[in-house]
Coordinates of N, CA and C in Angstrom, one line a residue:
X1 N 6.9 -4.8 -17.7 CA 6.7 -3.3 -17.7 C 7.5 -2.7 -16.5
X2 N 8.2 -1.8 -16.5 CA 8.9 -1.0 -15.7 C 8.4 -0.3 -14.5
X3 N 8.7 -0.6 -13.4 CA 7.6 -0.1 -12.4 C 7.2 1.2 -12.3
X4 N 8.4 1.7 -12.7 CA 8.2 3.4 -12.7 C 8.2 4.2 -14.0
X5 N 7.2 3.3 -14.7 CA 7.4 3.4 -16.3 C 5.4 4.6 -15.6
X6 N 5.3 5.6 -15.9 CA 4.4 6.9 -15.1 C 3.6 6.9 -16.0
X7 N 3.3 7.0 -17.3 CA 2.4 6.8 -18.1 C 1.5 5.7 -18.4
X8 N 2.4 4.4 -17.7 CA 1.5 3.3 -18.2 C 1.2 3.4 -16.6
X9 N 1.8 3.1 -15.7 CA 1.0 3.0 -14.7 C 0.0 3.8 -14.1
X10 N -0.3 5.1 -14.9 CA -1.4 5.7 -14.3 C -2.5 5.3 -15.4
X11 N -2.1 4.5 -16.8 CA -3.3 4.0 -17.5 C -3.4 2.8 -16.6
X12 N -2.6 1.9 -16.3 CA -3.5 0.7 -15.7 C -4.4 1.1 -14.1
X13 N -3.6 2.2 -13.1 CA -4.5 2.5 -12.6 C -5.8 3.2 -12.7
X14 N -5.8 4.1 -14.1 CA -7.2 4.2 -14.5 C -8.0 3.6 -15.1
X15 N -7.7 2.3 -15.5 CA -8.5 1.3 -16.2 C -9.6 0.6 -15.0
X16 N -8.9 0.6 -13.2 CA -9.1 -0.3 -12.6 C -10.3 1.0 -12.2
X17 N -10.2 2.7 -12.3 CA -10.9 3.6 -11.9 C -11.6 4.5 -13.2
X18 N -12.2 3.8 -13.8 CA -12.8 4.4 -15.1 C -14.4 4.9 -14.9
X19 N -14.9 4.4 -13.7 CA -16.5 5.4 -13.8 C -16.0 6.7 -13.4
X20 N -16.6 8.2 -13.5 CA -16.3 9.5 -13.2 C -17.0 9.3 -11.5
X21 N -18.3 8.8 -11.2 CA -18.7 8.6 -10.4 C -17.3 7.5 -8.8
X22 N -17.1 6.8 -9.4 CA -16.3 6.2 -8.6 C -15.1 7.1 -8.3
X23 N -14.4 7.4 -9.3 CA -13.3 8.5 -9.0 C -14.0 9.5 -7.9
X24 N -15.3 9.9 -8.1 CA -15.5 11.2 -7.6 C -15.6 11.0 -5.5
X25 N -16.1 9.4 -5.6 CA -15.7 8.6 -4.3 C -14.3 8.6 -3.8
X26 N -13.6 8.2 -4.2 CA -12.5 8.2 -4.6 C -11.5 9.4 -3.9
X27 N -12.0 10.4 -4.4 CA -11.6 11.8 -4.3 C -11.7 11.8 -3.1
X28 N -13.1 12.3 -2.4 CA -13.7 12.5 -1.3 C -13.1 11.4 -0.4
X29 N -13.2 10.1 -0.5 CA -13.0 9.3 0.6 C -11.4 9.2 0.9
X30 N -10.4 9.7 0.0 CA -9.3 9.7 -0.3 C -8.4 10.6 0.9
X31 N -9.1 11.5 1.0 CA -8.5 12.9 1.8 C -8.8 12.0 3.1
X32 N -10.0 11.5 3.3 CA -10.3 11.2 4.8 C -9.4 9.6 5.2
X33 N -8.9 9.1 3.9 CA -8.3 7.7 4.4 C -6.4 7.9 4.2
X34 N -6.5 9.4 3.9 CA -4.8 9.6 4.5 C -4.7 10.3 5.5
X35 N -6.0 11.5 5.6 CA -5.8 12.1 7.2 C -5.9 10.9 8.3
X36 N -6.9 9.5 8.0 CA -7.0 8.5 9.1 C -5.7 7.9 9.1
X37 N -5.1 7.9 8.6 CA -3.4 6.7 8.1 C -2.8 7.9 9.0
X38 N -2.9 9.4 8.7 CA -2.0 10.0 9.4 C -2.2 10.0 10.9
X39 N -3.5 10.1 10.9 CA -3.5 10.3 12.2 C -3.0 8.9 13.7
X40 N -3.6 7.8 12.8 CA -3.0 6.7 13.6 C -1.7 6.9 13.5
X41 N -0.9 6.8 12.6 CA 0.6 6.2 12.4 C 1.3 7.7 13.9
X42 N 0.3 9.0 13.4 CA 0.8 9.8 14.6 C 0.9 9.4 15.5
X43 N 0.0 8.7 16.1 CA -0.5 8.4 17.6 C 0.4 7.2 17.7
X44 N 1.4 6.5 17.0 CA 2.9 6.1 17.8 C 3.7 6.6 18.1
X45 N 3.8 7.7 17.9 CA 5.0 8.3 19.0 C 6.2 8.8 18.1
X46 N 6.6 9.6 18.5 CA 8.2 9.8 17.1 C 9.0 8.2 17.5
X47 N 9.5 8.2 16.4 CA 10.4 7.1 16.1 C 12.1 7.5 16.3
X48 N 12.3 8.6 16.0 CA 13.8 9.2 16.2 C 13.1 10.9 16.6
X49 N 14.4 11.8 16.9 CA 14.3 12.9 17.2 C 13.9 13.7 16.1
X50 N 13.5 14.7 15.8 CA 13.8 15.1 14.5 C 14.5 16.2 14.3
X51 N 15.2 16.2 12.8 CA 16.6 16.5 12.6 C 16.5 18.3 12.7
X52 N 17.6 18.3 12.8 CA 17.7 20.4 13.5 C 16.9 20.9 12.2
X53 N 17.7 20.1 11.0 CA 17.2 20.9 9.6 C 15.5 20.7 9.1
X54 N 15.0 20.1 9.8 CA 13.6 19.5 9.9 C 12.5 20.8 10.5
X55 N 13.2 20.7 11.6 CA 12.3 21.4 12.6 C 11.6 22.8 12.2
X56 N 12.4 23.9 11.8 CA 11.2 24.5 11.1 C 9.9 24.3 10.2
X57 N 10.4 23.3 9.4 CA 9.4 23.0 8.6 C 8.1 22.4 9.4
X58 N 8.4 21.8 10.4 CA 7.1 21.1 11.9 C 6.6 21.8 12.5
X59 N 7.1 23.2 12.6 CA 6.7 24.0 14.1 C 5.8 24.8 13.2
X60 N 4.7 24.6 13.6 CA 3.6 25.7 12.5 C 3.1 26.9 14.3
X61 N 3.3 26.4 15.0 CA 3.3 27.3 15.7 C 4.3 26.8 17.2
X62 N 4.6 28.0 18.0 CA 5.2 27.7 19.4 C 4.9 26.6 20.6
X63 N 3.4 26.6 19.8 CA 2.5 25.6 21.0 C 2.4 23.8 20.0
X64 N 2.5 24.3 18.7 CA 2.6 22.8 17.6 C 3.0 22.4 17.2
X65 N 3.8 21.8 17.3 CA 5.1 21.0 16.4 C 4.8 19.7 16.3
X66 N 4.8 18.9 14.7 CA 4.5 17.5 14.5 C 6.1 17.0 14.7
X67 N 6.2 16.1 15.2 CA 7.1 15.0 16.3 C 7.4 14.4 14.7
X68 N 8.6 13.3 15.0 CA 9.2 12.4 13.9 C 8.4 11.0 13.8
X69 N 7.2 11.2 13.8 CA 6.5 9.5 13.8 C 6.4 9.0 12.2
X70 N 6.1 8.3 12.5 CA 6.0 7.1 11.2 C 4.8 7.7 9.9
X71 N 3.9 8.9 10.7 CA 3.4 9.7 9.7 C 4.4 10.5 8.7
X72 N 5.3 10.6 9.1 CA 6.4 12.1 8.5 C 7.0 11.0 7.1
X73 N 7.4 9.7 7.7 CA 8.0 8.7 6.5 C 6.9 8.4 5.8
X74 N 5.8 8.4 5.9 CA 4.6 8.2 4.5 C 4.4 9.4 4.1
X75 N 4.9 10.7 4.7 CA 4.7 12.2 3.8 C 5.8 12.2 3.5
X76 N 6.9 12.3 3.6 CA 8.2 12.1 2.6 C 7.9 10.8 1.1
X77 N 7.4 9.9 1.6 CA 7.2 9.0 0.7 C 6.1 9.0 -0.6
X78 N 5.2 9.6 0.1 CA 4.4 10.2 -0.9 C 4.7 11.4 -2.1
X79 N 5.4 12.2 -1.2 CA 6.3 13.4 -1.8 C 7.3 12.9 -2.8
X80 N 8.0 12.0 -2.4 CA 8.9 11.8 -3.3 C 8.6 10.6 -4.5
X81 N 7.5 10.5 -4.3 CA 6.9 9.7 -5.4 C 6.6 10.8 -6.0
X82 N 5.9 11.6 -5.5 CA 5.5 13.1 -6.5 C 6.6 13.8 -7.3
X83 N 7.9 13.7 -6.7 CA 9.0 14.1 -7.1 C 9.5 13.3 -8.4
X84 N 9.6 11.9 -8.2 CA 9.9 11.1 -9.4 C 9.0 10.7 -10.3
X85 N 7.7 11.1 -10.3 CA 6.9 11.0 -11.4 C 6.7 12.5 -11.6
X86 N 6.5 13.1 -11.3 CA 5.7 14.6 -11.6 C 6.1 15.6 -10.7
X87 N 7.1 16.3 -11.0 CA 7.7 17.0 -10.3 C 6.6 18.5 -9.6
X88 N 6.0 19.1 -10.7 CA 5.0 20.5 -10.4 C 4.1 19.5 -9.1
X89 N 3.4 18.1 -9.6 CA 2.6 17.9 -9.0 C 2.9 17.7 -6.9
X90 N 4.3 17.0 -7.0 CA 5.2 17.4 -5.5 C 4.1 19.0 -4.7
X91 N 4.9 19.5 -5.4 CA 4.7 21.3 -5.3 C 3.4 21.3 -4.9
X92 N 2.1 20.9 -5.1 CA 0.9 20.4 -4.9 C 0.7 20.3 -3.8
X93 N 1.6 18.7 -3.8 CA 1.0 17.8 -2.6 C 1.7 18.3 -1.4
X94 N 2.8 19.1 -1.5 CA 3.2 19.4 0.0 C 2.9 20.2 1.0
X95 N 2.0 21.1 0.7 CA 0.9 22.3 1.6 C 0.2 21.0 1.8
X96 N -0.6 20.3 1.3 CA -1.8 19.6 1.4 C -1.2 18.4 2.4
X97 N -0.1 17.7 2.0 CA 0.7 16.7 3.1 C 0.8 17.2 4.2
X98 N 1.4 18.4 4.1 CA 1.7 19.2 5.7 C 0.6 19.9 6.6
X99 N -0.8 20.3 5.8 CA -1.5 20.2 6.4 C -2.5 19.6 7.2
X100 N -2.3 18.0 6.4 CA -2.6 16.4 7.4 C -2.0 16.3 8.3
X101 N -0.5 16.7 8.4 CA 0.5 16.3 9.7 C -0.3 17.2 11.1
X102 N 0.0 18.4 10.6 CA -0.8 19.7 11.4 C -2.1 19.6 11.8
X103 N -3.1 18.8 11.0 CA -4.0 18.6 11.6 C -4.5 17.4 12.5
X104 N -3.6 16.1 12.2 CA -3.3 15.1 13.0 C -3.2 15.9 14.6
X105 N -2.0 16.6 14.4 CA -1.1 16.2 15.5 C -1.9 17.5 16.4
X106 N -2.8 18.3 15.9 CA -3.6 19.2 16.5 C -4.9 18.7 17.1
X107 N -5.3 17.8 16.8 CA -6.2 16.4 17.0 C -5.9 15.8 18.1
X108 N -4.4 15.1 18.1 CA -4.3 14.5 19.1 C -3.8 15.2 20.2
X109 N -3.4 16.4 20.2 CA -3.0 17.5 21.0 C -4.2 17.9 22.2
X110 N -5.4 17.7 21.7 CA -6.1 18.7 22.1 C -7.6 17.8 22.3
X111 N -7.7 16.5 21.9 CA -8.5 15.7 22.1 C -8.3 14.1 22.4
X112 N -8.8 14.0 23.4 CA -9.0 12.6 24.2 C -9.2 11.6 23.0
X113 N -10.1 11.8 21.8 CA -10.5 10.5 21.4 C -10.1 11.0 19.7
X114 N -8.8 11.5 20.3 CA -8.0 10.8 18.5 C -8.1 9.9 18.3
X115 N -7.5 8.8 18.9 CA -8.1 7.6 18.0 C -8.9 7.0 17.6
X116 N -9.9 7.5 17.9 CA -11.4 6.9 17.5 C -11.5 7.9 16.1
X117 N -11.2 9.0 16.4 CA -11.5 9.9 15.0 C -10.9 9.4 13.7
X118 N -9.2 8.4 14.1 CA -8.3 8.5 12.9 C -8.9 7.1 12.7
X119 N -9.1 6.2 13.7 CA -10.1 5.2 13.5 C -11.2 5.3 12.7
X120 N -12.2 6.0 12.8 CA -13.3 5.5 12.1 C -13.0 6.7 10.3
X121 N -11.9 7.4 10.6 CA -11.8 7.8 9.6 C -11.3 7.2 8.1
X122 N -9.8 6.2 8.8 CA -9.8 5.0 8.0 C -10.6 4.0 7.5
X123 N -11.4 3.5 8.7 CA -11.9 2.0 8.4 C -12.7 2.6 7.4
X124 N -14.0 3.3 7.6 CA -15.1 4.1 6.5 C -14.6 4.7 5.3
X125 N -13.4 5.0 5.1 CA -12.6 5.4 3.8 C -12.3 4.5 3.1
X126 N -12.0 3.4 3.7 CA -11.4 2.2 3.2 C -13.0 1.1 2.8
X127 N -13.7 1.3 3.4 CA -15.4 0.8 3.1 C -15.7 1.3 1.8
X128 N -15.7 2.9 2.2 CA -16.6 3.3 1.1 C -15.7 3.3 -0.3
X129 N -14.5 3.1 -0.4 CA -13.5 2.9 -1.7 C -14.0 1.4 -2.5
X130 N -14.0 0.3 -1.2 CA -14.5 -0.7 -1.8 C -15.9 -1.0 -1.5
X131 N -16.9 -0.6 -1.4 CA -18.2 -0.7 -1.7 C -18.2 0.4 -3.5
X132 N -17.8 1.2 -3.4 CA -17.5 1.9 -4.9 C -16.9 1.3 -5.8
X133 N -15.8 0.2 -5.5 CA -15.5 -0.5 -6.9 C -16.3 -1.8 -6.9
X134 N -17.4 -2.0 -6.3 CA -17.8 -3.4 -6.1 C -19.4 -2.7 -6.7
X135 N -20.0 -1.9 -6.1 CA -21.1 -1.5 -6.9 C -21.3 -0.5 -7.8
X136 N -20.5 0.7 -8.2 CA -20.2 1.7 -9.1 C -18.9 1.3 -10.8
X137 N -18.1 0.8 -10.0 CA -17.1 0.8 -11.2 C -17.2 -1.1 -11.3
X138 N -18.1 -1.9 -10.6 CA -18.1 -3.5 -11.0 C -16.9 -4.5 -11.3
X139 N -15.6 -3.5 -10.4 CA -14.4 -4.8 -10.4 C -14.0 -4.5 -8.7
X140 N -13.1 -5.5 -9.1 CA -11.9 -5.5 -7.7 C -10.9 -4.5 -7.5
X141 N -10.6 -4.3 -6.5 CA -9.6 -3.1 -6.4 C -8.2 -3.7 -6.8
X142 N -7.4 -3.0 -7.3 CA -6.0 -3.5 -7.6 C -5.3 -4.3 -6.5
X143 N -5.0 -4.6 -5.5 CA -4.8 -5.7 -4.5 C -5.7 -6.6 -4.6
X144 N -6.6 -6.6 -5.1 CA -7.2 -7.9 -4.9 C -7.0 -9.0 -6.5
X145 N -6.3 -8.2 -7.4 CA -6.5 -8.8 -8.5 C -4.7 -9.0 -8.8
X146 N -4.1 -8.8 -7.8 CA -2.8 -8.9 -7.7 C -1.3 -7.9 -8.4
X147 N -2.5 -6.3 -8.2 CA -1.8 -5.3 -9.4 C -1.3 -4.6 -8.3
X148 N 0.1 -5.1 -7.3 CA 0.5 -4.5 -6.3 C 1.1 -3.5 -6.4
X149 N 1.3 -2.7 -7.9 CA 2.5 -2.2 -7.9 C 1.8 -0.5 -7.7
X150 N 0.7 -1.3 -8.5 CA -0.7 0.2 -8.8 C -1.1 0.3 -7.6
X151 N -1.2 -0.9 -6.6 CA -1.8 -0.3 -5.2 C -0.9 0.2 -4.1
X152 N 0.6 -0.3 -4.7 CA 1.3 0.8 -3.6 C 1.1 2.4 -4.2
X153 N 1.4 2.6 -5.6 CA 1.2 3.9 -5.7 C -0.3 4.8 -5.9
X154 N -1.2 3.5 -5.5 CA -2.5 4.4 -5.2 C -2.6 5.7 -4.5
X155 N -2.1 6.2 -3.6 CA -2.6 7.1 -2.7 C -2.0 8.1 -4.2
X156 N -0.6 8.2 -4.5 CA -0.3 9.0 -5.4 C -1.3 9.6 -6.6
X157 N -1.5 8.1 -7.2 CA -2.6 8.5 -8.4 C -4.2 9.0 -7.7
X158 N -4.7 8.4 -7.0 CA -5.6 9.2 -6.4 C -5.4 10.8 -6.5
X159 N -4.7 10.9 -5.5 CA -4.6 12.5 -5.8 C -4.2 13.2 -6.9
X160 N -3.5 12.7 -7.7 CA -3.4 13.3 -8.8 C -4.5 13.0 -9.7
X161 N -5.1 12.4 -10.2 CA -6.5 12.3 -10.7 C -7.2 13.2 -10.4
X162 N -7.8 13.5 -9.0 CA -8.5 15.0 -8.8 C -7.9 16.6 -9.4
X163 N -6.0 16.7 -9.0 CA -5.9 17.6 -10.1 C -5.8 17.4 -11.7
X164 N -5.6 16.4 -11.8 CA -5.6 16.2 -13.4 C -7.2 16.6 -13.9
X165 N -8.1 16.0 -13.0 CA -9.9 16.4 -13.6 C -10.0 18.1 -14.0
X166 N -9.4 18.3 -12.8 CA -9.8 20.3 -12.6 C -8.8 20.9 -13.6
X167 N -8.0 20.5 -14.3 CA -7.1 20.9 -15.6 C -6.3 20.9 -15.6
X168 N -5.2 20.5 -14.9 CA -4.0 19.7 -14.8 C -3.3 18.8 -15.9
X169 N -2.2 19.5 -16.6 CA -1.6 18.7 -18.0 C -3.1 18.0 -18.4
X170 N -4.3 18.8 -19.5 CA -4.8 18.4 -19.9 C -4.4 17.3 -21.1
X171 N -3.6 18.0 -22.2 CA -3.1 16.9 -23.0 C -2.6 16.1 -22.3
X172 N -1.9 15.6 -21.6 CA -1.6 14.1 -21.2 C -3.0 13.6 -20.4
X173 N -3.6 13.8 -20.0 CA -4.8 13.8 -19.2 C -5.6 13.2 -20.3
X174 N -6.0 13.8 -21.6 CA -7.0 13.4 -23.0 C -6.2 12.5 -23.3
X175 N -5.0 12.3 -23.8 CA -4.7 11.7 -24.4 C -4.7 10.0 -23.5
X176 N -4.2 10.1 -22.2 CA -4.6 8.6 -21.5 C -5.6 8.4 -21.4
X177 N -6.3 9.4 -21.5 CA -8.2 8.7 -21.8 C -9.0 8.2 -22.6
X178 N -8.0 8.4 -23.9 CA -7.9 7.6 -25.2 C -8.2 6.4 -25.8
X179 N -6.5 6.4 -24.6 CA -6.0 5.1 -25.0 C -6.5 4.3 -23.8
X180 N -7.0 4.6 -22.8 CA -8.1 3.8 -21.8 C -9.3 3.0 -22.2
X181 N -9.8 4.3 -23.2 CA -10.9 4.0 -23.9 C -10.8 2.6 -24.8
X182 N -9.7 2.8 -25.7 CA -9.6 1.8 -26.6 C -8.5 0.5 -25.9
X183 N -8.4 0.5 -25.1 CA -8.0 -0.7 -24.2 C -9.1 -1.2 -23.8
X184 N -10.1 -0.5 -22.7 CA -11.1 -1.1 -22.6 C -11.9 -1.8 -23.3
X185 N -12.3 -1.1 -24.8 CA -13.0 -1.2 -25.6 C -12.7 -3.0 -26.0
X186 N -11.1 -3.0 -26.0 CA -10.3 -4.4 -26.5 C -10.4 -5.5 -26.1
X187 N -10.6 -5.3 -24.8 CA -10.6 -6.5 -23.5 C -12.1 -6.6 -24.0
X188 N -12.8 -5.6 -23.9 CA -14.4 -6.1 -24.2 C -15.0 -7.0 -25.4
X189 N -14.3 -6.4 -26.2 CA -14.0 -7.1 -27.3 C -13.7 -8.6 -27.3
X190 N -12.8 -8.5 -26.5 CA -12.0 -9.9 -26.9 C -13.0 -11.1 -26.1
X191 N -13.5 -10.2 -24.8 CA -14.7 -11.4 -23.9 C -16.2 -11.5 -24.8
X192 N -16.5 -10.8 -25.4 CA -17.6 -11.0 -26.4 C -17.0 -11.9 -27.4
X193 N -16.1 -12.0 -27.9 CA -15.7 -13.5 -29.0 C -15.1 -14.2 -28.1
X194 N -14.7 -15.0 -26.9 CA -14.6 -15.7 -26.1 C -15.9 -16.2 -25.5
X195 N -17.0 -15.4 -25.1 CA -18.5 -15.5 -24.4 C -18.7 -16.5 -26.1
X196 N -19.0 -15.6 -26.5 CA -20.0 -16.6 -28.6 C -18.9 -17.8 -28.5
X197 N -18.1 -17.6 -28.7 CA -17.0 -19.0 -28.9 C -17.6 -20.7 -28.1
X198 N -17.9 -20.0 -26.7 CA -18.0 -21.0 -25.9 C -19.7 -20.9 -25.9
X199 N -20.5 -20.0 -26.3 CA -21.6 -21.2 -26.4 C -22.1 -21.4 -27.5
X200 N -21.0 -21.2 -28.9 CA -21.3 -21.9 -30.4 C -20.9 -23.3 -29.9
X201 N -19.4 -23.3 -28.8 CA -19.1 -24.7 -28.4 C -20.3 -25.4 -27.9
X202 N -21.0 -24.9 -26.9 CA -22.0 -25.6 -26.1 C -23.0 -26.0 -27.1
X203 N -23.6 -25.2 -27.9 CA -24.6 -25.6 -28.7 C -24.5 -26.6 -30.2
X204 N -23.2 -27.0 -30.3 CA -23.1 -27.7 -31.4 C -22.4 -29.0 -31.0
X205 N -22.1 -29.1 -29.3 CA -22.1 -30.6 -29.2 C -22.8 -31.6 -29.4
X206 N -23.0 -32.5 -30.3 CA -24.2 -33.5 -30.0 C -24.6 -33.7 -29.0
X207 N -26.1 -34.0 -28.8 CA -26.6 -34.8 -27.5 C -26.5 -36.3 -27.6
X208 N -26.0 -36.9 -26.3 CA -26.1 -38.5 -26.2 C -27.3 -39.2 -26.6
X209 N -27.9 -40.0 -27.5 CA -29.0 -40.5 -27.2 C -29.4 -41.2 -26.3
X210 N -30.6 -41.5 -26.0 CA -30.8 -42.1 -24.6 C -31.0 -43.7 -25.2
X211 N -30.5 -44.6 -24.6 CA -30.4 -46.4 -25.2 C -31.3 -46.5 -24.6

C-alpha cells in the first residue's frame, strides 16, 4: 500500500481508533500531548537563526517572538502533511499550530517551571492515550503492532478526526465509516471460524487410552 495512499491510511488508522469514546480521549488528550512536544522541543533553544521571511509570521507581539527551535520543524511538518493530504484541512491547523508555538514560548518566557508543565503535559497525554486503547478501544496502539507509518502520521489524523466528527467532508467521513464497519465486521468474522475451527480440532481428537 502506498504510504501516502490518504484514504486508506486514515481507514487503517481508524480501525486501530473505532470506540467514539476513545476518540473522544483522544481529542482531549491530543491538544495537551502536542502543546507538551511543543513545549519541550521549545525549551532547546533555536537551532538556526530564523529566516527574515519567517519572522513576521513569529512576532505575535514586540515583547514575543517564537525563536527557530526544533518546535517550528514539527509545525511545518505537521502543516505540510496537512498540505499533502487535505489541503482546506492545512488552513485549519495553522492558527491552531501557531497558537501552541505562542503559547509554548509565552510559558517559557514568563515561567520558571516550563518544563515541568511541558513535562507532565506529555508524559499524562501519552498515559492517558494508552490507558484508552488498552481499556476503552481493547487493542494496541499502532507502534506497538508495528503500523509505523499510521503512527508517524498520528498527530495528523488525530486532529483531523475531531474536525471530521463536527462536519468536516461528511461524505468521505460516512463513507470511511462504512467501509470500517465492514472490515471490522470481516476480521471478526474470520476469528470466529478460526476460534470453532480449532476447538472442533480439540474436541474430535481421540483420547489416548490409558494401558
Amino acid at each position: 500500500m502506498p504510504i501516502l495512499n490518504f484514504k486508506e491510511r486514515y481507514i487503517r488508522y481508524s480501525m486501530q481508533h473505532n470506540v467514539e469514546n476513545n476518540n473522544i480521549v483522544h481529542g482531549v488528550s491530543g491538544c495537551w500531548n502536542q502543546l507538551g512536544a511543543i513545549g519541550l522541543l521549545s525549551l532547546l533553544g533555536p537551532m538556526c537563526p530564523t529566516p527574515s521571511f519567517l519572522k513576521p509570521l513569529f512576532e505575535f507581539n514586540p515583547e514575543l517572538n517564537v525563536e527557530f527551535t526544533p518546535a517550528v520543524f514539527v509545525f511545518f511538518y505537521n502543516f505540510f502533511i496537512g498540505l499533502l493530504f487535505d489541503p482546506i484541512y492545512a488552513l485549519f491547523y495553522l492558527p491552531w499550530g501557531m497558537s501552541q508555538l505562542g503559547i509554548a514560548a509565552y510559558i517559557i518566557k514568563h515561567n520558571e517551571d516550563a518544563f515541568h508543565y511541558a513535562y507532565l503535559a506529555f508524559t499524562l497525554s501519552i498515559l492517558a492515550n494508552l490507558l484508552s486503547h488498552i481499556f476503552i478501544e481493547k487493542n494496541k496502539p499502532s507502534l506497538f503492532v508495528g503500523d509505523y507509518a499510521s503512527f508517524l502520521f498520528s498527530p495528523f489524523f488525530s486532529n483531523l478526526n475531531c474536525v471530521l466528527y463536527f462536519g468536516y467532508r461528511p461524505y468521505f467521513y460516512y463513507e470511511c465509516r462504512d467501509e470500517i464497519d465492514d472490515r471490522i465486521a470481516a476480521i471478526k468474522e474470520k476469528e470466529e471460524k478460526e476460534n470453532k475451527a480449532a476447538r472442533k480440532a480439540v474436541t474430535s481428537t481421540p483420547s489416548k487410552k490409558k494401558i
